[in-house]
Short mmCIF file of C-alpha atoms in Angstrom, two decimals:
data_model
loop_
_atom_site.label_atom_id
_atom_site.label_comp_id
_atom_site.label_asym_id
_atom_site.label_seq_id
_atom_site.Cartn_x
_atom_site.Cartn_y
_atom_site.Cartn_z
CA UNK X 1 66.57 129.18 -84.72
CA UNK X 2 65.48 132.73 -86.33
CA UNK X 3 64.81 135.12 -83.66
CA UNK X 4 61.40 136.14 -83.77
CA UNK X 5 61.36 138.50 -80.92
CA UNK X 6 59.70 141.91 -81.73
CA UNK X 7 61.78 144.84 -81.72
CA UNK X 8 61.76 147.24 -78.67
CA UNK X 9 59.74 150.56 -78.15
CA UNK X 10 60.20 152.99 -75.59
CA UNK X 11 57.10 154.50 -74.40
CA UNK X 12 56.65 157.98 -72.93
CA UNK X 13 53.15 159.60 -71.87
CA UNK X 14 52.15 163.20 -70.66
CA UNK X 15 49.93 162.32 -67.82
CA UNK X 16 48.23 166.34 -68.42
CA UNK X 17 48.62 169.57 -70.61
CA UNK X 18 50.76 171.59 -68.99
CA UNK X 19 52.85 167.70 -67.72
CA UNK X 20 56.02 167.11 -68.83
CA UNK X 21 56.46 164.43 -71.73
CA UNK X 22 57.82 161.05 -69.26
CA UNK X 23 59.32 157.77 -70.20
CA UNK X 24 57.13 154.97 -68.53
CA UNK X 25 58.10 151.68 -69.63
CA UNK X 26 58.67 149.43 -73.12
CA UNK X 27 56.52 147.88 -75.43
CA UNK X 28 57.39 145.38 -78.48
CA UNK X 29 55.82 145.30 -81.34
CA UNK X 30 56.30 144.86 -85.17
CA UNK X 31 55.67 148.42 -85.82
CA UNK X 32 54.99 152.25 -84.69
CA UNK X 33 51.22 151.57 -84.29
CA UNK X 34 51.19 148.46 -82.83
CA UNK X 35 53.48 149.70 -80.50
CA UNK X 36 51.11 152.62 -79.74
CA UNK X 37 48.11 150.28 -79.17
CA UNK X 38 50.06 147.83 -77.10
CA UNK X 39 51.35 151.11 -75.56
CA UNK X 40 47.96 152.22 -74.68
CA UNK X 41 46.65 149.31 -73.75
CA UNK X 42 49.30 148.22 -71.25
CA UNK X 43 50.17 152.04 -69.68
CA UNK X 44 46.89 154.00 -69.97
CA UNK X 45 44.61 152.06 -68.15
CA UNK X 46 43.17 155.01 -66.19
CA UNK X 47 42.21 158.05 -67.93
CA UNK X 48 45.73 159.88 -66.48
CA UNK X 49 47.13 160.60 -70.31
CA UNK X 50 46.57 163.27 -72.91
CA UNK X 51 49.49 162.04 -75.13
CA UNK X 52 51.34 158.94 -75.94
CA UNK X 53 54.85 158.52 -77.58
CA UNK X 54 56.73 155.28 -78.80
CA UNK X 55 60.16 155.47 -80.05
CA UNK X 56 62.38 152.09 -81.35
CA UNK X 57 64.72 151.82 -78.13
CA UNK X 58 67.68 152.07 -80.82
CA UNK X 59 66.72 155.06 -82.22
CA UNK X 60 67.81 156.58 -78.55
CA UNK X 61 71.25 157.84 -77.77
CA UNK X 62 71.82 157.62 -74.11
CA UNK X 63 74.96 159.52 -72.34
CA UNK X 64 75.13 158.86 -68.02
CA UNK X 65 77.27 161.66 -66.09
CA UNK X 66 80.05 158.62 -66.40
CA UNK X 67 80.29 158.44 -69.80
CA UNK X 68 80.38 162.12 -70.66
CA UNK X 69 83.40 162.38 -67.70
CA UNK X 70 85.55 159.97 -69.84
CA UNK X 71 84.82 160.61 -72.98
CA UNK X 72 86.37 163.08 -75.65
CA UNK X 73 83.63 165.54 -76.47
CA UNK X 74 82.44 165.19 -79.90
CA UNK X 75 82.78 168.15 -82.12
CA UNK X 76 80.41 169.83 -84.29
CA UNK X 77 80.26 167.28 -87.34
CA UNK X 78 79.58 169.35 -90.45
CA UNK X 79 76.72 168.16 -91.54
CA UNK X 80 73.14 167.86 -92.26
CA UNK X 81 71.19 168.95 -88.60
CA UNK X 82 68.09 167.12 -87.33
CA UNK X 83 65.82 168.24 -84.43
CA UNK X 84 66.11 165.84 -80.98
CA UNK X 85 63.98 166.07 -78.43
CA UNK X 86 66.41 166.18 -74.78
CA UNK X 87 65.26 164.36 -72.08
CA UNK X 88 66.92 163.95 -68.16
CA UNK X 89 66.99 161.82 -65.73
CA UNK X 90 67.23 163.57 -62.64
CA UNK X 91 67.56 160.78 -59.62
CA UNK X 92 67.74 156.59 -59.64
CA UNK X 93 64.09 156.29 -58.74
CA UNK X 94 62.74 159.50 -60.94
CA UNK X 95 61.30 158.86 -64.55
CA UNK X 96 63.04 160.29 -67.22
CA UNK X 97 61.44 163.44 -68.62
CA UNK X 98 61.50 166.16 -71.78
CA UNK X 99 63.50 169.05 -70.79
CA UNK X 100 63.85 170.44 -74.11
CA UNK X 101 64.87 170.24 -77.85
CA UNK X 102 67.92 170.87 -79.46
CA UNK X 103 69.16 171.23 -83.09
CA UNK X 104 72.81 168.67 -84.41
CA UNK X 105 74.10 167.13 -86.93
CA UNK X 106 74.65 163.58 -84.50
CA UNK X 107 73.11 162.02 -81.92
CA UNK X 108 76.67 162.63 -79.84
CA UNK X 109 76.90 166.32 -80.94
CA UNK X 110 73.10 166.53 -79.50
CA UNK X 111 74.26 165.75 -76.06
CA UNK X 112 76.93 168.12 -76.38
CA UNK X 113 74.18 171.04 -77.78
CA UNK X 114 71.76 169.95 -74.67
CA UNK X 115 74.55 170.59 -72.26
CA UNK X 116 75.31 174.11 -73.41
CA UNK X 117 71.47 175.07 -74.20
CA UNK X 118 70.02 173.70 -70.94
CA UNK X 119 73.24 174.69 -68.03
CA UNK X 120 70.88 174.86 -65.10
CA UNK X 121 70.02 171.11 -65.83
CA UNK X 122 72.25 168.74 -64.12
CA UNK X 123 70.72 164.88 -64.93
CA UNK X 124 72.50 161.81 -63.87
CA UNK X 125 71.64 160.58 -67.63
CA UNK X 126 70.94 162.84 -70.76
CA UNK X 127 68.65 160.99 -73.69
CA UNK X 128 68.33 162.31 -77.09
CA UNK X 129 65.99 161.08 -79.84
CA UNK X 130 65.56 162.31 -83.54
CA UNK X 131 62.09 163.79 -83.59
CA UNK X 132 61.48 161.89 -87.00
CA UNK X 133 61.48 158.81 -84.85
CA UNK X 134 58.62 160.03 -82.84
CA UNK X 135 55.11 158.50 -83.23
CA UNK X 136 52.75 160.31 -81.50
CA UNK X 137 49.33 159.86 -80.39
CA UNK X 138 47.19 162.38 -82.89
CA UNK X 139 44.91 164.60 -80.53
CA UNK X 140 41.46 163.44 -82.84
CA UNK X 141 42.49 159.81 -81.47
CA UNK X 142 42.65 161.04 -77.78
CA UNK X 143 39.05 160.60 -76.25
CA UNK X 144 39.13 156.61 -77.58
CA UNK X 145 42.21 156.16 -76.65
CA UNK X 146 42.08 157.91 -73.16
CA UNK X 147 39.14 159.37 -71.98
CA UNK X 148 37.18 156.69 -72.47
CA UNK X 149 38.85 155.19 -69.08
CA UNK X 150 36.73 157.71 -67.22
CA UNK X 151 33.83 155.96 -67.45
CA UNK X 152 35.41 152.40 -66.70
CA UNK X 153 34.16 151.99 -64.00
CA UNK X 154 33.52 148.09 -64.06
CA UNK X 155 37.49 148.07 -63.95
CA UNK X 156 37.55 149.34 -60.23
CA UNK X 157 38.64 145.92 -58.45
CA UNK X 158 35.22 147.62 -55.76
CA UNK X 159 33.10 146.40 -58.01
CA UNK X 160 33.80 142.63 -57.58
CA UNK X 161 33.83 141.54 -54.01
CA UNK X 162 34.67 137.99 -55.62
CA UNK X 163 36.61 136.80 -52.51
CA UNK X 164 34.43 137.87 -50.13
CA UNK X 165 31.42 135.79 -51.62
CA UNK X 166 33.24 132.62 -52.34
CA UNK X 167 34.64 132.53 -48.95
CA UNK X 168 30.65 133.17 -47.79
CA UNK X 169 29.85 130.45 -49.93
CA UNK X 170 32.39 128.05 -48.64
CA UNK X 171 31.43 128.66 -45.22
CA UNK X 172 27.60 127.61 -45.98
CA UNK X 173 28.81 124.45 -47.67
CA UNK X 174 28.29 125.20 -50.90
CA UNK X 175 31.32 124.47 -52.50
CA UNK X 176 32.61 121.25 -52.63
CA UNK Z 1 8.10 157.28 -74.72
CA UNK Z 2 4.97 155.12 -75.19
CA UNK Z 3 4.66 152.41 -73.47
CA UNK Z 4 4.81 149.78 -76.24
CA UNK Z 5 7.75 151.15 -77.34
CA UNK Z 6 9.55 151.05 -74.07
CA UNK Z 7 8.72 147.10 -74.08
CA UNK Z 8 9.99 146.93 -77.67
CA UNK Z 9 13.27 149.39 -76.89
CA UNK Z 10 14.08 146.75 -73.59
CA UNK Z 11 14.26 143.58 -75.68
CA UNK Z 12 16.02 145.10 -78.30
CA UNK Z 13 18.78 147.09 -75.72
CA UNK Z 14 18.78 142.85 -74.27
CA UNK Z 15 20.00 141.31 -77.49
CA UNK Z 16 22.56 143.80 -77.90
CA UNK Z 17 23.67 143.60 -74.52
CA UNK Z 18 23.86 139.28 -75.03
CA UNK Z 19 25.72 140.22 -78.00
CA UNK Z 20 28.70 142.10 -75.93
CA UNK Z 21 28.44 139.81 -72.70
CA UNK Z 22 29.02 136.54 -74.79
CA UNK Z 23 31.61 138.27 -77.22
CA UNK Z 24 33.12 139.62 -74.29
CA UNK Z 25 32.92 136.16 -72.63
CA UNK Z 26 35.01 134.64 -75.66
CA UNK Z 27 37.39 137.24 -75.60
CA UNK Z 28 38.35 136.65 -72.06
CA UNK Z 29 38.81 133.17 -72.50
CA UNK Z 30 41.95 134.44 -74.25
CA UNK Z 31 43.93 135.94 -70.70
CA UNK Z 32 47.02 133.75 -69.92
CA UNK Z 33 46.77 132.59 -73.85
CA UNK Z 34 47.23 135.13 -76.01
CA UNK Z 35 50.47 134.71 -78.45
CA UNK Z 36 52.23 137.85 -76.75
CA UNK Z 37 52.06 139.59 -73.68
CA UNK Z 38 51.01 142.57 -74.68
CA UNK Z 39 47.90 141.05 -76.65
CA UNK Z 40 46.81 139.47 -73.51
CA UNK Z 41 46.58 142.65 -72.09
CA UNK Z 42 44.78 144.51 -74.79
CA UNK Z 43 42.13 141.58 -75.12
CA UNK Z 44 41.64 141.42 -71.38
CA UNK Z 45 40.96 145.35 -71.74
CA UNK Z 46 38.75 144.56 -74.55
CA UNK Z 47 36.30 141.49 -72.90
CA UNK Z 48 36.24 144.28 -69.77
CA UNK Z 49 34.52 146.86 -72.31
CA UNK Z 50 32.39 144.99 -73.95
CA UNK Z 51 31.05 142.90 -70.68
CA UNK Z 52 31.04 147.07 -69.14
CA UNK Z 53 29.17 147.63 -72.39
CA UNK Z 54 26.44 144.70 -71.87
CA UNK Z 55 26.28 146.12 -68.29
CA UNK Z 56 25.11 149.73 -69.22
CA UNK Z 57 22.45 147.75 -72.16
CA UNK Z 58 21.28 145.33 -69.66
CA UNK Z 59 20.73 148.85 -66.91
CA UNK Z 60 18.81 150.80 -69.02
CA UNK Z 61 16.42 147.84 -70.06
CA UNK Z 62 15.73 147.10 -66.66
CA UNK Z 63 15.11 150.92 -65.85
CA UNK Z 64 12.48 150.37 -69.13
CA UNK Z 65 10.60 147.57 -67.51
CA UNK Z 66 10.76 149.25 -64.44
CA UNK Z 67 13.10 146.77 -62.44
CA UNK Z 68 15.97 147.33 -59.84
CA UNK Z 69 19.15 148.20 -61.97
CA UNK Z 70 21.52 146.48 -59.67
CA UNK Z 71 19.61 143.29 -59.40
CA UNK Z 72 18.01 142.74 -63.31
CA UNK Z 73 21.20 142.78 -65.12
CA UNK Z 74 22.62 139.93 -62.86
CA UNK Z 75 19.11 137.88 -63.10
CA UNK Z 76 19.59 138.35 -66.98
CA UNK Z 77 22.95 137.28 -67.05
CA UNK Z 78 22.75 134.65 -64.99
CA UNK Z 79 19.30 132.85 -64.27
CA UNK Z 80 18.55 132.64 -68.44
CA UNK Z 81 19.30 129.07 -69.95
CA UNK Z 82 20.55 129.52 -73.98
CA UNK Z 83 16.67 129.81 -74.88
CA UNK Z 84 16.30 132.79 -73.65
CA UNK Z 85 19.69 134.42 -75.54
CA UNK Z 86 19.31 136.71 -78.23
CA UNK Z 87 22.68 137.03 -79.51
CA UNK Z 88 23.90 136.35 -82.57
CA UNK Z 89 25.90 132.84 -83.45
CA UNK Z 90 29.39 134.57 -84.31
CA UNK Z 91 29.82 136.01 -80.84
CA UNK Z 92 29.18 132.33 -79.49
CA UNK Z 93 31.54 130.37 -81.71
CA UNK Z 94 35.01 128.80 -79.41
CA UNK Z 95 37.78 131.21 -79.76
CA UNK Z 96 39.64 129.37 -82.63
CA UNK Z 97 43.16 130.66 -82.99
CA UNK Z 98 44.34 134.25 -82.98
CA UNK Z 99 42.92 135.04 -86.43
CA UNK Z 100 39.51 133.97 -85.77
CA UNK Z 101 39.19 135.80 -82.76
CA UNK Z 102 40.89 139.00 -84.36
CA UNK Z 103 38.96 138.73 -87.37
CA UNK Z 104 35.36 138.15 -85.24
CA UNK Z 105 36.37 141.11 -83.05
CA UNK Z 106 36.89 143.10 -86.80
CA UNK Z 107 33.34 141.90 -87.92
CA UNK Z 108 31.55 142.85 -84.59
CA UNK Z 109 33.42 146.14 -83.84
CA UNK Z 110 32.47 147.13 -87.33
CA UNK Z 111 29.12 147.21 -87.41
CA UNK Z 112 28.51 148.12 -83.87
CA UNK Z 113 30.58 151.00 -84.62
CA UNK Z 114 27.81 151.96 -87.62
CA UNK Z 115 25.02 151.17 -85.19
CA UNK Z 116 26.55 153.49 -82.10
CA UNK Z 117 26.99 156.47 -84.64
CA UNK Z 118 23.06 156.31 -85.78
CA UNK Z 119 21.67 155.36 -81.96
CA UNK Z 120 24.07 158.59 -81.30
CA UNK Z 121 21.37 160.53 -82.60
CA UNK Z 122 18.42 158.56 -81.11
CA UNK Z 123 15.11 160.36 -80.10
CA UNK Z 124 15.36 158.67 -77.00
CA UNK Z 125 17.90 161.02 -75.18
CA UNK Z 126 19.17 157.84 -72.79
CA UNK Z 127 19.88 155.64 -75.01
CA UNK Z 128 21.19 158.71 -77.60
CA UNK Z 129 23.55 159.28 -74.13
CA UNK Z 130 25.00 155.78 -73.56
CA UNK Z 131 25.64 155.10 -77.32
CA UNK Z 132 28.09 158.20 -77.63
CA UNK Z 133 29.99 156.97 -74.37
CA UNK Z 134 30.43 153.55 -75.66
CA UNK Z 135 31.01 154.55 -79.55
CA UNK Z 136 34.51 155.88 -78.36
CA UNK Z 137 35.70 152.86 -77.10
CA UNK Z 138 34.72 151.10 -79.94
CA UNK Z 139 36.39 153.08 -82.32
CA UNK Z 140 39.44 152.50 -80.43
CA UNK Z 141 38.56 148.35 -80.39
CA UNK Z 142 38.27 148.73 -84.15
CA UNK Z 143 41.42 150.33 -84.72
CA UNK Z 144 42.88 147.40 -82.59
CA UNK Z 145 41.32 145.09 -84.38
CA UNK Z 146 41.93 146.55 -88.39
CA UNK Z 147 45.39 146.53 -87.20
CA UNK Z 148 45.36 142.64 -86.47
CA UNK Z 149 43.42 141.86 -89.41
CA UNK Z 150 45.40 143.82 -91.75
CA UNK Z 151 48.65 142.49 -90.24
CA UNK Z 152 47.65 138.91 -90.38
CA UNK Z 153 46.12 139.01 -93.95
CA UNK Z 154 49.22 140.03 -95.19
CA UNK Z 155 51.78 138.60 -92.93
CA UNK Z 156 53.04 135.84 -93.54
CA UNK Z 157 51.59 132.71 -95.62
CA UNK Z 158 50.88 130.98 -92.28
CA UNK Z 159 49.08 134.29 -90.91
CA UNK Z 160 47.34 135.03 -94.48
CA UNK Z 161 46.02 131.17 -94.62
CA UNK Z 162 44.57 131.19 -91.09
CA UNK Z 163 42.75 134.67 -91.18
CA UNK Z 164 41.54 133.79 -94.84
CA UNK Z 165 40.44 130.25 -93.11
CA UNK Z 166 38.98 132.54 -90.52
CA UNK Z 167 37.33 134.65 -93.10
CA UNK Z 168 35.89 131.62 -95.00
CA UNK Z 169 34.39 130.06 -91.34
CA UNK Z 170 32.69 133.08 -89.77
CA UNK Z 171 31.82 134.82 -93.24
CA UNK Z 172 28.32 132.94 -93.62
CA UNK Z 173 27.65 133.97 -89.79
CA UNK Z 174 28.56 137.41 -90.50
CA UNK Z 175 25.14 137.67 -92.60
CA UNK Z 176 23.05 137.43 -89.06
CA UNK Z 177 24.16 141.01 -88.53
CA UNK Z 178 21.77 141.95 -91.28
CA UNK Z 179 18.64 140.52 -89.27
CA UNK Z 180 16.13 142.70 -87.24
CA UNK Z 181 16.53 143.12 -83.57
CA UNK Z 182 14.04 142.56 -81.37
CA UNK Z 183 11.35 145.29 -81.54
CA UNK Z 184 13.37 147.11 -84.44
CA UNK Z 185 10.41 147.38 -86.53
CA UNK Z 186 8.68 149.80 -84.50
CA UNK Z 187 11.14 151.26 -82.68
CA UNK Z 188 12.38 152.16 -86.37
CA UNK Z 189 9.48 153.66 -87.44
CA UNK Z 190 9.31 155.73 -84.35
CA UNK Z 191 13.13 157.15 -84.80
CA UNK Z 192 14.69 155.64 -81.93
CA UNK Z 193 17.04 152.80 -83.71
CA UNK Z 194 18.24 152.31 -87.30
CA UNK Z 195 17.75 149.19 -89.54
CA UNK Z 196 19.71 146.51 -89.51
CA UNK Z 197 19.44 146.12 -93.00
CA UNK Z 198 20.56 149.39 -94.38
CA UNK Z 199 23.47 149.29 -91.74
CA UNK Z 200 24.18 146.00 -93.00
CA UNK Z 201 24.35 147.22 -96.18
CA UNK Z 202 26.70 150.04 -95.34
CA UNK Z 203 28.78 147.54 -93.37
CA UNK Z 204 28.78 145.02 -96.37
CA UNK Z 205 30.34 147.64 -99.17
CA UNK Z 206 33.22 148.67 -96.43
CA UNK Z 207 34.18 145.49 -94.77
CA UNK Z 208 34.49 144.19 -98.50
CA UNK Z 209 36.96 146.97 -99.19
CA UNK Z 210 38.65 146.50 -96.44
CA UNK Z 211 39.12 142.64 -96.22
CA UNK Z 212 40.35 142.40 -99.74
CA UNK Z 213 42.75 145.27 -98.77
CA UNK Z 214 44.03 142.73 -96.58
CA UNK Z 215 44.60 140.39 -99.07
CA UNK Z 216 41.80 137.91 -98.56
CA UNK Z 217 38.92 136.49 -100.19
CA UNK Z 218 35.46 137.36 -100.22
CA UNK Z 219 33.08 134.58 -100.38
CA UNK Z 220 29.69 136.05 -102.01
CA UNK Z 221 27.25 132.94 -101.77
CA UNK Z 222 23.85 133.76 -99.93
CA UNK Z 223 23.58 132.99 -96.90
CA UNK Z 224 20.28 131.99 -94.97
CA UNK Z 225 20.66 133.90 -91.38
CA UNK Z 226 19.25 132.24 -88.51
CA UNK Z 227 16.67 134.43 -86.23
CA UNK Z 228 18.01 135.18 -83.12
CA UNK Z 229 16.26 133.24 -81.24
CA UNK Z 230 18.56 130.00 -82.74
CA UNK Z 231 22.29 128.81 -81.38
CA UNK Z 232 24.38 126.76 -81.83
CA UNK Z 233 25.48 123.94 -79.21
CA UNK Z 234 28.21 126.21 -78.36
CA UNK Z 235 26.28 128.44 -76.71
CA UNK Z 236 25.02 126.08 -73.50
CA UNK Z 237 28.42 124.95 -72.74
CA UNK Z 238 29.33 128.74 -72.38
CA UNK Z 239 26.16 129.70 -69.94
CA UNK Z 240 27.30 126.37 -68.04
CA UNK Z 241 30.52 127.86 -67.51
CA UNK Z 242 29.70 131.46 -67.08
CA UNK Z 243 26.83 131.00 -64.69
CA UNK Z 244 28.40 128.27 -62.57
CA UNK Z 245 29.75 130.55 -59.80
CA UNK Z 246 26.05 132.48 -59.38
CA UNK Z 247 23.56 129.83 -59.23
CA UNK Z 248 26.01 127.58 -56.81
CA UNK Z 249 23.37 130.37 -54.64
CA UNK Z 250 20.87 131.89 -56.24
CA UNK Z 251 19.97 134.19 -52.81
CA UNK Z 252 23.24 135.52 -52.75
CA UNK Z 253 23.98 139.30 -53.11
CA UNK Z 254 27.57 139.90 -54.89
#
């Protein structure tokens, strides 16, 4: 039995302009743009997004409070550095969000550079993800894939008092 | 607008608005079936549109004829037998499997997407208005649906031999979209909707490129296209079920 489960995407979304970037659920798909459609078709079903981001969940290196108490810090690698985006999460309940972006040569060494460039910042978890891995939503795509919800408003559960007129119907008999 | 042409411009807004409804119809027969979550989703998103679509078609041709725009649209929908249907065949066709559905969704969204960009520009400023609105979600629906198509066609051999069985079943169909609407002649003349056969023609040279970008083949016979005023026996069995809840009584306000 081959396992034909797609791989994972993390999906993140930036409800306005001046929002913070959030992580709001997962996705599979084959691939970076089916995992953006699926992404915008199971998250953005109300016109509350300007941007949407999927990642592949193993392109993320997580670190909780935890891990970063027992383990040895990682030194500066020499190396080739990337760009990762930083992101926190700040409580159980809260969504993780972008803080910032930092510059290393591993995904360990990026936690290490987040820590020092952001002190004031104190999440429970730290996430960092290569910006290469990024797929973003392209702002030309944005009013079909977004703003079109504003005008939905045949989704609005109002507009379908269903219930209420089969139950009317029963009650006159004419259901069998 | 003159008053001929606002008889011609209601039947022709009705036979695209059958054409969404039914499609739409089809595509919801897919929630609870789909082959992955996430698909079920998108296509429940997608029969929502297009049925919102047929909604905002069926509204203006009742404000045409002068009728209550919260009542018409229902009395269209559901008080016509298949008779009275001016949609084309394809959108009426069962569901098939996942490819035929994709691929239909691919041939629809396609040329409504050509159609929406011209009636865009339309000299009647309400119609001009609604196309624009509804052209964006269609250009997302065809990105969804390229996507699927191209995926499919060259998947795997099981995906590439059902869309390309796909292809070869709704390909003859897929001429209809070169017919006339209803009242197009006119309303043509007049600069208020484009013809269907120079979008068809349009339509024809890209879906071409496309498709065989997908890997599958083209089947260039002529076709004879039914008017729209022709259906299959498909399309009764779909009005049964779709207008089963509203005439169970026909005095009822929803």
């Amino acid at each position: 039995m081959t396992d034909t489960q797609w791989p994972r995407y993390m999906v993140f979304q930036q409800e306005g302009p001046d929002q913070p970037v959030v992580h709001n659920g997962t996705v599979h798909a084959p691939d970076a743009e089916l995992a953006m459609l699926n992404a915008r078709d199971v998250f953005v079903r109300r016109p509350e997004a300007v941007a949407l981001w999927v990642v592949p969940a193993d392109a993320i290196f997580t670190q909780t409070q935890e891990e970063l108490a027992k383990n040895e810090l990682a030194g500066e690698a020499s190396g080739y550095r990337v760009e990762y985006y930083v992101f926190g999460k700040f409580a159980q309940q809260a969504q993780c969000r972008q803080i910032g972006q930092v510059a290393a040569s591993s995904p360990q060494t990026a936690v290490q550079a987040a820590i020092a460039a952001f002190p004031d910042q104190q999440p429970l978890w730290w996430w960092v993800l290569p910006i290469s891995a990024v797929r973003k939503s392209e702002s030309t795509q944005a009013e079909s894939m977004f703003l079109a919800a504003r005008y939905k408003t045949f989704k609005d559960q109002a507009e379908y008092p269903v219930v209420s007129m089969m139950r009317q119907l029963r009650d006159k008999g004419k259901l069998g | 607008m003159q008053r001929a042409h606002q008889y011609a411009l209601s039947g022709y807004l009705i036979a695209m608005a059958d054409d969404e409804l039914i499609l739409g119809h089809r595509d919801s027969e897919w929630t609870g079936h789909a082959p992955i979550l996430e698909e079920d989703i998108a296509f429940a998103n997608l029969a929502l549109d297009e049925i919102g679509h047929a909604k905002l078609w069926y509204e203006l041709a009742a404000d045409l004829l002068g009728e209550d725009q919260t009542i018409y649209p229902d009395r269209l929908v559901y008080f016509r037998d298949a008779t009275q249907f001016r949609n084309l065949q394809m959108v009426e066709l069962p569901k098939g499997d996942w490819a035929l559905s994709t691929l239909r969704q691919y041939l629809f969204d396609s040329l409504e997407a050509l159609r929406l960009e011209v009636l865009k520009h339309s000299r009647y400023t309400p119609l001009a208005e609604i196309a624009a609105r509804i052209r964006t979600e269609e250009l997302y629906h065809l990105r969804h649906s390229r996507a699927w198509v191209l995926r499919l066609g060259l998947g795997t051999e099981e995906s590439h031999s059902r869309m390309q069985a796909a292809l070869d079943a709704l390909w003859p169909y897929a001429q209809q979209l070169a017919e006339r609407l209803p009242g197009e002649r006119d309303l043509h003349a007049a600069g208020i909707v484009p013809s269907s056969a120079a979008l068809f023609d349009r339509w024809h040279i890209d879906a071409v490129e496309f498709l065989t970008k997908a890997g599958l083949q083209v089947n260039f016979q002529q076709f004879l296209a039914p008017s729209r005023r022709e259906h299959t026996e498909h399309l009764p069995a779909l009005l049964a079920d779709l207008q089963s809840v509203a005439r169970l009584d026909p005095e009822a306000t929803w």
